[in-house]
JSON list of C-alpha atoms and ligand atoms in Angstrom, two decimals:
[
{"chain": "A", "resi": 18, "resn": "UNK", "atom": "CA", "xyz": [0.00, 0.00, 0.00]},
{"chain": "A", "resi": 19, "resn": "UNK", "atom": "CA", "xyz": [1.16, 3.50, -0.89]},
{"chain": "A", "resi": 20, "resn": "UNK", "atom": "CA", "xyz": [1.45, 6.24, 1.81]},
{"chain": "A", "resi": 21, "resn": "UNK", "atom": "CA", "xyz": [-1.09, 9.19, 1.14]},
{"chain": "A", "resi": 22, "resn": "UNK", "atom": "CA", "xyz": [0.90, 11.46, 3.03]},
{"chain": "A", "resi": 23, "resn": "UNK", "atom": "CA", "xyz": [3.39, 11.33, 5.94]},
{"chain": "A", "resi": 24, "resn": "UNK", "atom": "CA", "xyz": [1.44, 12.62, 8.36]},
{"chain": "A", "resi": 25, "resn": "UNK", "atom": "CA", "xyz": [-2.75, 12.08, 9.23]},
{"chain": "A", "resi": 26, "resn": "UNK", "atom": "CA", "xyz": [-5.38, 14.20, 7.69]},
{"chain": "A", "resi": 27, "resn": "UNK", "atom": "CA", "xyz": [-7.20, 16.48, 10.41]},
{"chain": "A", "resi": 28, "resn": "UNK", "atom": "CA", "xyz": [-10.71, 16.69, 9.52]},
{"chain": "A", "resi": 29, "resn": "UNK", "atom": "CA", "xyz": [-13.48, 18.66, 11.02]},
{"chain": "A", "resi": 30, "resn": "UNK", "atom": "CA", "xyz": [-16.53, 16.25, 11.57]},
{"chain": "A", "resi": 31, "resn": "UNK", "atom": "CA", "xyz": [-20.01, 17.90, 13.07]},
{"chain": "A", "resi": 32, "resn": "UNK", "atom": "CA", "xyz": [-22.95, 15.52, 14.93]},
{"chain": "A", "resi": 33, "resn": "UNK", "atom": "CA", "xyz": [-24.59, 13.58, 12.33]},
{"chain": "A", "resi": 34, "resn": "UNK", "atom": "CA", "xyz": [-21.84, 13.19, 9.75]},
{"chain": "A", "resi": 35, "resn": "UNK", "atom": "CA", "xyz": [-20.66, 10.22, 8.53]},
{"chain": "A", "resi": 36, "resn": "UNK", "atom": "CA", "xyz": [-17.60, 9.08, 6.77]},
{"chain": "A", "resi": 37, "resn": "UNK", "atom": "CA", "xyz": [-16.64, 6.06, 4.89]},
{"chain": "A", "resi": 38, "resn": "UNK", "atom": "CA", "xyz": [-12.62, 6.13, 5.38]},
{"chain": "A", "resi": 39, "resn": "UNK", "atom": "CA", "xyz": [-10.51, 3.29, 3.25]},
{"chain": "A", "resi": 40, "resn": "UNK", "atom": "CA", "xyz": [-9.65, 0.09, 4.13]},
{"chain": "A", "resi": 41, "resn": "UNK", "atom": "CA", "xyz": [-8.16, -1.62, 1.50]},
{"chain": "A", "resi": 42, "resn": "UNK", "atom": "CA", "xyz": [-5.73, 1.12, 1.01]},
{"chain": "A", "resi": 43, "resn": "UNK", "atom": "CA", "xyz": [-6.20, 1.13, -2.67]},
{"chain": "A", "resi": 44, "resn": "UNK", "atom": "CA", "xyz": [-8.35, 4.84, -2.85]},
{"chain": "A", "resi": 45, "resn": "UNK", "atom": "CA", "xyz": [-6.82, 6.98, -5.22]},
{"chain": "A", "resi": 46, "resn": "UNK", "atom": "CA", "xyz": [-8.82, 9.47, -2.67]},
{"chain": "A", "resi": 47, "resn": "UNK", "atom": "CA", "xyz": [-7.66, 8.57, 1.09]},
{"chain": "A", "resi": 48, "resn": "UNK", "atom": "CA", "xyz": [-8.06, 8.51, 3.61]},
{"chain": "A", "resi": 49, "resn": "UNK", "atom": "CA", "xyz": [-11.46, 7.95, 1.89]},
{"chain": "A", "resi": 50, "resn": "UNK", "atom": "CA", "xyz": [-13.41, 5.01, 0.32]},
{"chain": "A", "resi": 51, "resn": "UNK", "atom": "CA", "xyz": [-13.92, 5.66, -3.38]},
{"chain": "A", "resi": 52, "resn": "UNK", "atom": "CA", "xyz": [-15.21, 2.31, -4.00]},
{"chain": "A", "resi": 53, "resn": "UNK", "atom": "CA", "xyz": [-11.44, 0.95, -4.97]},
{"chain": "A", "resi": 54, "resn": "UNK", "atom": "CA", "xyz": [-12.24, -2.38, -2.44]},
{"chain": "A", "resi": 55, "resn": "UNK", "atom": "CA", "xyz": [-14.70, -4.09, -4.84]},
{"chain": "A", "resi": 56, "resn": "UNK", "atom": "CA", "xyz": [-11.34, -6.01, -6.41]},
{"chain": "A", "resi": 57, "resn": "UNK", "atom": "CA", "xyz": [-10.54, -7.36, -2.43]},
{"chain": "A", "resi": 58, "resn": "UNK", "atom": "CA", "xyz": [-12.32, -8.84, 0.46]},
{"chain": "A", "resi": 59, "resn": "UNK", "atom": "CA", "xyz": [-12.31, -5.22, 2.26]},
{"chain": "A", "resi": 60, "resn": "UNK", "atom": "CA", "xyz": [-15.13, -3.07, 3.48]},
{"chain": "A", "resi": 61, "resn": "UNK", "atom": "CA", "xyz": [-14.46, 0.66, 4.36]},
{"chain": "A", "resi": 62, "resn": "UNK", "atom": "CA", "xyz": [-14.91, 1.71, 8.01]},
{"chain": "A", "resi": 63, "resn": "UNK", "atom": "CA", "xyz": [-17.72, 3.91, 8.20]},
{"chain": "A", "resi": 64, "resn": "UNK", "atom": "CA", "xyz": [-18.34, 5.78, 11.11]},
{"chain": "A", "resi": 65, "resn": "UNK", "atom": "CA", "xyz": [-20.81, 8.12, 12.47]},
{"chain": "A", "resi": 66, "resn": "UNK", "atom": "CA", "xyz": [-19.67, 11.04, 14.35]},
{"chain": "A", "resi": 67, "resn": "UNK", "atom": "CA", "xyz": [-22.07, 12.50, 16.92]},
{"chain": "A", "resi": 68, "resn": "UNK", "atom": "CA", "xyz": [-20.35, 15.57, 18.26]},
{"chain": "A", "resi": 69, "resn": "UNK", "atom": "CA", "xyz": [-18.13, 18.47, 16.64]},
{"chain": "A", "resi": 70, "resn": "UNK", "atom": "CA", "xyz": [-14.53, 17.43, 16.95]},
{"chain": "A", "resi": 71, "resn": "UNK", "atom": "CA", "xyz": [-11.37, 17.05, 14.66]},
{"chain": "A", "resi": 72, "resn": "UNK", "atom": "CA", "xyz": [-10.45, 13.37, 13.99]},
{"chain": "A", "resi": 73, "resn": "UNK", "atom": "CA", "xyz": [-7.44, 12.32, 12.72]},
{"chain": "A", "resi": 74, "resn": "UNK", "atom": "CA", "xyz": [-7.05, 10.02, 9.99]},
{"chain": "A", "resi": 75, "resn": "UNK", "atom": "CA", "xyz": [-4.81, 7.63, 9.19]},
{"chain": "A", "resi": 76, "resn": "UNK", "atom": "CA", "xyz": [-2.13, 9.28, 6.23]},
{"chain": "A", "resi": 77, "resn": "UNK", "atom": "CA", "xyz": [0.66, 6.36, 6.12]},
{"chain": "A", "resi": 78, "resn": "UNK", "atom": "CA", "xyz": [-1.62, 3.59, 6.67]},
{"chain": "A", "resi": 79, "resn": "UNK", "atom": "CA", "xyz": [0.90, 2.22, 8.78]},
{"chain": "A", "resi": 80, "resn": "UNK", "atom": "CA", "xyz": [-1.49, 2.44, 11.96]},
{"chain": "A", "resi": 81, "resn": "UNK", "atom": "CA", "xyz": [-2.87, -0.36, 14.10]},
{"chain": "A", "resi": 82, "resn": "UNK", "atom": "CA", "xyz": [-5.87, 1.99, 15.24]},
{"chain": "A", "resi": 83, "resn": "UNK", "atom": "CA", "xyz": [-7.02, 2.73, 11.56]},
{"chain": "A", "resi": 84, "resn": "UNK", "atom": "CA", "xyz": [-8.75, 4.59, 10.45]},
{"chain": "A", "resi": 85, "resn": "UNK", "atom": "CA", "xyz": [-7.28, 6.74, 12.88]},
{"chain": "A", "resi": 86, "resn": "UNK", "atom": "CA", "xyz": [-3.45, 7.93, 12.96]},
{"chain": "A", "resi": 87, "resn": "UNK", "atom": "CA", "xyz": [-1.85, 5.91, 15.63]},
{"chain": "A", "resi": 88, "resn": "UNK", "atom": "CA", "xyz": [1.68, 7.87, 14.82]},
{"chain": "A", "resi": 89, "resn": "UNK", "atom": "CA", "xyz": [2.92, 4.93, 13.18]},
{"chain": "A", "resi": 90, "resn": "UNK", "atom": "CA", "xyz": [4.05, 7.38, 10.36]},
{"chain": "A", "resi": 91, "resn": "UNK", "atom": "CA", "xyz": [7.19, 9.06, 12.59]},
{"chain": "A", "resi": 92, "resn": "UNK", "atom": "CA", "xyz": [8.33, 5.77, 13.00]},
{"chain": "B", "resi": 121, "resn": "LIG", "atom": "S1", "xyz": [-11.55, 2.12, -1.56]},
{"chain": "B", "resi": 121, "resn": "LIG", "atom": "FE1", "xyz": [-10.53, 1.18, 0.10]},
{"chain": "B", "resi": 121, "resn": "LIG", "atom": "S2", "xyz": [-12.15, 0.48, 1.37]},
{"chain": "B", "resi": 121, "resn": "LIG", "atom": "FE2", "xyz": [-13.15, 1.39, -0.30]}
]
């Protein structure tokens, strides 16, 4: 899997949204789903956010808490 970035995307997520983040790895759109996992056995994580708060998503998808940053990518 290719990196995205070397470092986790901070996004700004209100009560209600929800996001579909990657799982496969293969999104030419991460750390989103953009429907890249129909070729594996992967399923995006989609959450539901219920507050306002910034999230960080995984970037390196290197972490063991994805889809959140786990700060695997300093390593
Ligand atoms: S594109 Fe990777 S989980 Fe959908």
């Amino acid at each position: 899997m290719a990196r995205w970035q070397d470092k986790p995307f901070a996004i700004e997520v209100k009560a209600g949204d929800t996001k579909a983040f990657c799982a496969c790895g293969l999104s030419k759109n991460g750390p989103y789903c953009d429907g890249s996992h129909v070729t594996t056995d992967k399923t995006p994580y989609v959450v539901k956010f219920d507050e306002v708060k910034t999230v960080y998503a995984c970037g390196c998808q290197e972490s063991t808490n994805r889809p959140y940053c786990d700060g695997s990518h300093a390593k």
